CSV table of C-alpha atoms in Angstrom, one decimal:
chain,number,residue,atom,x,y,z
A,1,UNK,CA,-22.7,-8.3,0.6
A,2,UNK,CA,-20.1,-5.5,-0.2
A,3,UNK,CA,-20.7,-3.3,3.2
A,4,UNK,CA,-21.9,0.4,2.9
A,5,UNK,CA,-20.3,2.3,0.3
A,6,UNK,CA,-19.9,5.9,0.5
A,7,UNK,CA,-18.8,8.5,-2.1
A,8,UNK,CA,-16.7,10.3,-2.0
A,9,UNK,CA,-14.0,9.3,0.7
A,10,UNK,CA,-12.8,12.7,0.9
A,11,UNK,CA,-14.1,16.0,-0.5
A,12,UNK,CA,-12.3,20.0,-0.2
A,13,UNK,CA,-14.1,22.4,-1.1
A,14,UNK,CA,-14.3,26.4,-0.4
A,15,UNK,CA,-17.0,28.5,1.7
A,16,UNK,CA,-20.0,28.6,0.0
A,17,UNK,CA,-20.1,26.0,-2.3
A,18,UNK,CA,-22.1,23.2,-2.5
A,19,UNK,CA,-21.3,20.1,-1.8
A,20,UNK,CA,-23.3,16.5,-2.2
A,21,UNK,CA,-22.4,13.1,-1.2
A,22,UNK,CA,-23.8,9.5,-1.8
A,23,UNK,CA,-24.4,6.7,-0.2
A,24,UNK,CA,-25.0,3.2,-0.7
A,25,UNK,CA,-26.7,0.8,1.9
A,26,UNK,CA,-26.2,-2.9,2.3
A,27,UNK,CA,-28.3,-4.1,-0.5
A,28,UNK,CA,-32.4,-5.1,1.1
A,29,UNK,CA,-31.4,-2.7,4.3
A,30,UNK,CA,-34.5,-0.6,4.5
A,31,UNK,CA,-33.1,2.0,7.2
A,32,UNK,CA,-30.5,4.3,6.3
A,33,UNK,CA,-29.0,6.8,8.5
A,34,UNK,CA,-26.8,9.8,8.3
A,35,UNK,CA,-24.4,11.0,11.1
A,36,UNK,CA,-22.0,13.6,11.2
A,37,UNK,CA,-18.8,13.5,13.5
A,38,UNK,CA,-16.3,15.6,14.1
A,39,UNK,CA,-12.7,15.0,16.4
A,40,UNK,CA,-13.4,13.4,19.7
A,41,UNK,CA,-17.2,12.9,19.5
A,42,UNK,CA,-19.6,10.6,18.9
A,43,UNK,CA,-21.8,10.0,15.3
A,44,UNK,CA,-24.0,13.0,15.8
A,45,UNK,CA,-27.8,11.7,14.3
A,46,UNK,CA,-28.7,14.0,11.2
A,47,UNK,CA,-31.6,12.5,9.9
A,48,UNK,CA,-33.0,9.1,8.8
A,49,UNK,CA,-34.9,6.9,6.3
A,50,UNK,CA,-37.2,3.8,6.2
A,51,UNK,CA,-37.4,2.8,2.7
A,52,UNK,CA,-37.9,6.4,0.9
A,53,UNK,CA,-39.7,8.3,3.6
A,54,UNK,CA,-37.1,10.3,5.7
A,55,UNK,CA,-38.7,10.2,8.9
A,56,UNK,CA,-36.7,12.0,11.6
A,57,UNK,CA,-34.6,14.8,11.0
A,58,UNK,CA,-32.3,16.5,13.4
A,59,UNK,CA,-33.0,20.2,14.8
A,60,UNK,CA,-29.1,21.1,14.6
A,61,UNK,CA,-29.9,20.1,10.7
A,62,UNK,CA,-29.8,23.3,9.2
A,63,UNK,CA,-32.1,24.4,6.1
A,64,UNK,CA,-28.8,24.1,4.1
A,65,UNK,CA,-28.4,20.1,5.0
A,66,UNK,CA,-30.8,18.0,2.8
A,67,UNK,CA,-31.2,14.6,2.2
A,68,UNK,CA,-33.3,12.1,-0.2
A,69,UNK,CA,-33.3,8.8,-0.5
A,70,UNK,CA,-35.0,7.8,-3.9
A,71,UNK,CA,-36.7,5.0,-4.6
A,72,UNK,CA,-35.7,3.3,-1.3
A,73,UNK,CA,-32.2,2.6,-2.2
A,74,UNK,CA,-29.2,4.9,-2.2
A,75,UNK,CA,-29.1,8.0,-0.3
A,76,UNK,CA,-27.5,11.8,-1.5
A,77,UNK,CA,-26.8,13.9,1.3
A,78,UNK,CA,-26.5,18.0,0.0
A,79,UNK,CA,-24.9,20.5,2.1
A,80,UNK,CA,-25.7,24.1,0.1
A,81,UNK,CA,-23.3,27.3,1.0
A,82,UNK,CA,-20.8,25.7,3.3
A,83,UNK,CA,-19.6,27.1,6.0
A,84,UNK,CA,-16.4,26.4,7.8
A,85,UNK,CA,-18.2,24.4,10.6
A,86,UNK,CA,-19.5,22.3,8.6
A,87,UNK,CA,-15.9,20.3,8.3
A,88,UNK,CA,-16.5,17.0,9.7
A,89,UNK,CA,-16.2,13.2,8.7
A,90,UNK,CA,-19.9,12.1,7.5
A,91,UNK,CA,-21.4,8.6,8.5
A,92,UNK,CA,-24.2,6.7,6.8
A,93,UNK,CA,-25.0,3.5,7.5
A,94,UNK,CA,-28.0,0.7,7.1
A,95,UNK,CA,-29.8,-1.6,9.1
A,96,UNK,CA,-31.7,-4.5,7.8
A,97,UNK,CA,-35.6,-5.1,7.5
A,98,UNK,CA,-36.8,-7.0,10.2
A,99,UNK,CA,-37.0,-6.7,13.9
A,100,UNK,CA,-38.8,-4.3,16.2
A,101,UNK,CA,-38.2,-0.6,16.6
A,102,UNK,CA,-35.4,-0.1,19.1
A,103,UNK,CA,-33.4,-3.1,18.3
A,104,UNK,CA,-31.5,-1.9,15.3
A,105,UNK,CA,-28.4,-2.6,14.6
A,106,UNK,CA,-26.2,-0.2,12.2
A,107,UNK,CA,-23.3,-1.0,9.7
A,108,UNK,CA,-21.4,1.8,8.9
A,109,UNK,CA,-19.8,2.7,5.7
A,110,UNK,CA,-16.2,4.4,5.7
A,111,UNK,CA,-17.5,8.0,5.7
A,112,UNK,CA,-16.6,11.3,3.9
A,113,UNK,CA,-14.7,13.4,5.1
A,114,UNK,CA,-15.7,17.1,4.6
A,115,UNK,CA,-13.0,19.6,4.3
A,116,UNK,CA,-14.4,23.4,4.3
A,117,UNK,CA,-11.7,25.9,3.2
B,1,UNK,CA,-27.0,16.3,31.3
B,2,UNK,CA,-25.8,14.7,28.2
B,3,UNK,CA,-28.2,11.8,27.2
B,4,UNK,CA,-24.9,9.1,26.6
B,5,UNK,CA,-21.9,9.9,29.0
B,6,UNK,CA,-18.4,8.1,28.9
B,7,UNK,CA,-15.0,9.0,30.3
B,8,UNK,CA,-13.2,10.3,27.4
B,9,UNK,CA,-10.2,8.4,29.0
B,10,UNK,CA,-7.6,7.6,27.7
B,11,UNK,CA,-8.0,4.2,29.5
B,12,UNK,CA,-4.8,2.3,29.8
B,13,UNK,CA,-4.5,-0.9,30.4
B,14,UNK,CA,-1.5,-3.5,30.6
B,15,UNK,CA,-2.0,-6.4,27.7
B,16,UNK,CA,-3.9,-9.6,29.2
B,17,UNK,CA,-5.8,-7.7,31.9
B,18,UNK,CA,-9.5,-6.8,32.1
B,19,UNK,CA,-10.7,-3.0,30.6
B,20,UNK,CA,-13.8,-1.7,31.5
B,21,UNK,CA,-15.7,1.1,29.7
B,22,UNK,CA,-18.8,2.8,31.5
B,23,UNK,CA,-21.9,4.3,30.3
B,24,UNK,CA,-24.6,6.3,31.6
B,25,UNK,CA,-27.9,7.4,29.6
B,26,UNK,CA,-30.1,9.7,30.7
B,27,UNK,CA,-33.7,8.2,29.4
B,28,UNK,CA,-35.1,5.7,31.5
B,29,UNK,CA,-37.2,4.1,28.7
B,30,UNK,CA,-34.2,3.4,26.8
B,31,UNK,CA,-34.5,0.4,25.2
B,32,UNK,CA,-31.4,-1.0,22.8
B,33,UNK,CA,-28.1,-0.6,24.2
B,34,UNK,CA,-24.8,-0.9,21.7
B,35,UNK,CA,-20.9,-0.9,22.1
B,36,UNK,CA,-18.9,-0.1,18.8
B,37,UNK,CA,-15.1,0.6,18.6
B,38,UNK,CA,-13.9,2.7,15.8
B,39,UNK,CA,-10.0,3.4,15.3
B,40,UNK,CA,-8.0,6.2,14.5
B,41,UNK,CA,-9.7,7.2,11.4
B,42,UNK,CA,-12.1,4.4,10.6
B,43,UNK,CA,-16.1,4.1,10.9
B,44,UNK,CA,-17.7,2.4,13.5
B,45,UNK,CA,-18.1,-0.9,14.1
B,46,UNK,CA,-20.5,-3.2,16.1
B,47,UNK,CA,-19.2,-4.8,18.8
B,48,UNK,CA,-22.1,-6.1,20.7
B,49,UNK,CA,-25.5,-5.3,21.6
B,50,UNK,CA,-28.0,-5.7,24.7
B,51,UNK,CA,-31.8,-5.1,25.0
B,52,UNK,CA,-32.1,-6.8,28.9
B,53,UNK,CA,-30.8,-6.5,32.1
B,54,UNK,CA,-27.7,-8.8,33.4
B,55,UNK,CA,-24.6,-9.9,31.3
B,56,UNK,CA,-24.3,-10.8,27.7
B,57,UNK,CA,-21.1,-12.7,26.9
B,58,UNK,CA,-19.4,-12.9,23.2
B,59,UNK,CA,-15.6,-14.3,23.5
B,60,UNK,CA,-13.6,-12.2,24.9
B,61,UNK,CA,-16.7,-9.3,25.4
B,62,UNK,CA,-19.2,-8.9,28.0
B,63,UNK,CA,-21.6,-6.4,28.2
B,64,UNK,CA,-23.3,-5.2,30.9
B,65,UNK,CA,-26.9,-3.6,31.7
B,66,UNK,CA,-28.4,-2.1,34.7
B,67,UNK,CA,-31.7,-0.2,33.5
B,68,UNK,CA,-32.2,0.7,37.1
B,69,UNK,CA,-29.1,2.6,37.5
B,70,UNK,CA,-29.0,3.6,33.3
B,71,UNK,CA,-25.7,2.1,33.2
B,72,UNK,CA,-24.2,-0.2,30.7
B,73,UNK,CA,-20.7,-1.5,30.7
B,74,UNK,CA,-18.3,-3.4,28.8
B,75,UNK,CA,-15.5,-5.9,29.7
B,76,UNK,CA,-12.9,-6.9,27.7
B,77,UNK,CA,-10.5,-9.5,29.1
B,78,UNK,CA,-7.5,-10.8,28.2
B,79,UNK,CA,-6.8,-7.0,26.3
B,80,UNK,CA,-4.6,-7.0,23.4
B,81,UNK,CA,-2.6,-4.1,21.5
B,82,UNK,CA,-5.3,-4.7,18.2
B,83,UNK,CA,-7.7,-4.0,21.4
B,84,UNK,CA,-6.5,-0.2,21.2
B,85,UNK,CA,-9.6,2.5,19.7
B,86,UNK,CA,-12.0,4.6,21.0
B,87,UNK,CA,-15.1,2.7,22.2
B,88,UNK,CA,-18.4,4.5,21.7
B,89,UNK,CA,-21.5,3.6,23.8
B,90,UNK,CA,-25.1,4.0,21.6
B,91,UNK,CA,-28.3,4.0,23.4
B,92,UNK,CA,-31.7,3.8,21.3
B,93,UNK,CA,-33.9,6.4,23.8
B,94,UNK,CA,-37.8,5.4,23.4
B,95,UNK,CA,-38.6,9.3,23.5
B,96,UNK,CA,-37.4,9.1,19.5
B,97,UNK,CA,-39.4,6.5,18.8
B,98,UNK,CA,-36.6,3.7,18.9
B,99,UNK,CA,-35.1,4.3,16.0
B,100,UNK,CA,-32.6,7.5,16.8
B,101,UNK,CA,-28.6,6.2,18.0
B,102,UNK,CA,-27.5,8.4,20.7
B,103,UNK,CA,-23.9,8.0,20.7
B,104,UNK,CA,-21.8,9.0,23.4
B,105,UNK,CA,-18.1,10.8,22.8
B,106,UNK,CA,-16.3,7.3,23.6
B,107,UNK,CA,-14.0,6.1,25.7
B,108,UNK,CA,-10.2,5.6,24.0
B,109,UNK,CA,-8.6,2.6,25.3
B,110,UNK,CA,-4.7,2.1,25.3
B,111,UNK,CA,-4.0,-1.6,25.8
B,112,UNK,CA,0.5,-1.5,26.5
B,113,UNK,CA,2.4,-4.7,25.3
């Protein structure tokens, strides 16, 4: 068990390009999650998956943010025409199978951090 | 009215003593309750979790949960400097289905030596 990995750590770019990031879950974890957090908040919840299916997104998720999860494993999250506020650290993490709904416990990986020029 | 609240703090504490973070949530049928502390430039990581009402105890951690009040807490005793991070409360609200973290800002913690 190597932990959630996350690619890449760090990432500049300028306004309006686009940018995508991956993610690798704790191998078996069937939930994946991405967050988004910038200075002095809390993960913000941007959408998750249960195997392949994404099935919650966020409403502050713009149409530019989208996210796939292929075949059940790793995760790429895409953020098209960047804008300035969209400088932030981003989280994913995994949860394993098992247990009810509402008693999931997340691992997080180290996060990229998103630099917008 | 935020659905986690903390005091952002900081919290300062003198080493060996007792801190104690607060929580509020707003949803009442709330139903997984976590404390994860993240330093200064790190990810988050678990620290405990509680689903019921009373005290759940794990070395030098106890958590707390009132679901009357929509409070949770956490203790740490006998604080140490490596203690020293921003604690973030997560509530699981049943409104999005169970499976949505609402995180609150967190609470940073200064333990002195």
């Amino acid at each position: 068990d190597t932990g959630v990995s996350q690619d890449p750590r760090h990432k500049i770019t300028k306004r309006g390009q686009n940018v995508t990031f991956r993610c690798d879950p704790i191998s078996e974890h069937n939930r994946l999650y991405w967050y988004r957090q910038t200075l002095g908040q809390g993960p913000e919840f941007l959408t998750y998956f249960q195997n392949e299916a994404q099935l919650e997104k966020s409403r502050l998720l713009s149409d530019r943010f989208s996210a796939e999860r292929p075949k059940g494993s790793f995760s790429t999250l895409e953020i098209q025409r960047t804008e300035q506020g969209d400088s932030a650290m981003y989280l994913c993490a995994s949860s394993p199978r098992g247990g009810s709904v509402g008693t999931d416990t997340q691992y997080f990986g180290p996060g990229t951090r998103l630099t917008v020029l | 009215q935020k659905e986690v609240e903390q005091n952002s703090g900081p919290l300062s504490v003198p080493e060996g003593a007792i801190a104690s973070l607060n929580c509020t949530y707003s949803d009442r049928g709330s139903q997984s309750f976590f404390w994860y502390r993240q330093y200064s430039g790190k990810s988050p990581e678990l620290i405990m979790f509680i689903y019921s009402n009373g005290d759940k105890e794990d070395g030098r951690f106890t958590a707390q949960l009132n679901k009357a009040s929509q409070y949770v807490s956490l203790l740490i005793r006998d604080s140490q400097p490596s203690d020293s991070a921003t604690y973030l409360c997560a509530v699981n609200p049943r409104n999005t289905g169970g499976f949505k973290t609402i995180f609150g800002a967190g609470t940073r913690l200064f333990v002195k030596a």
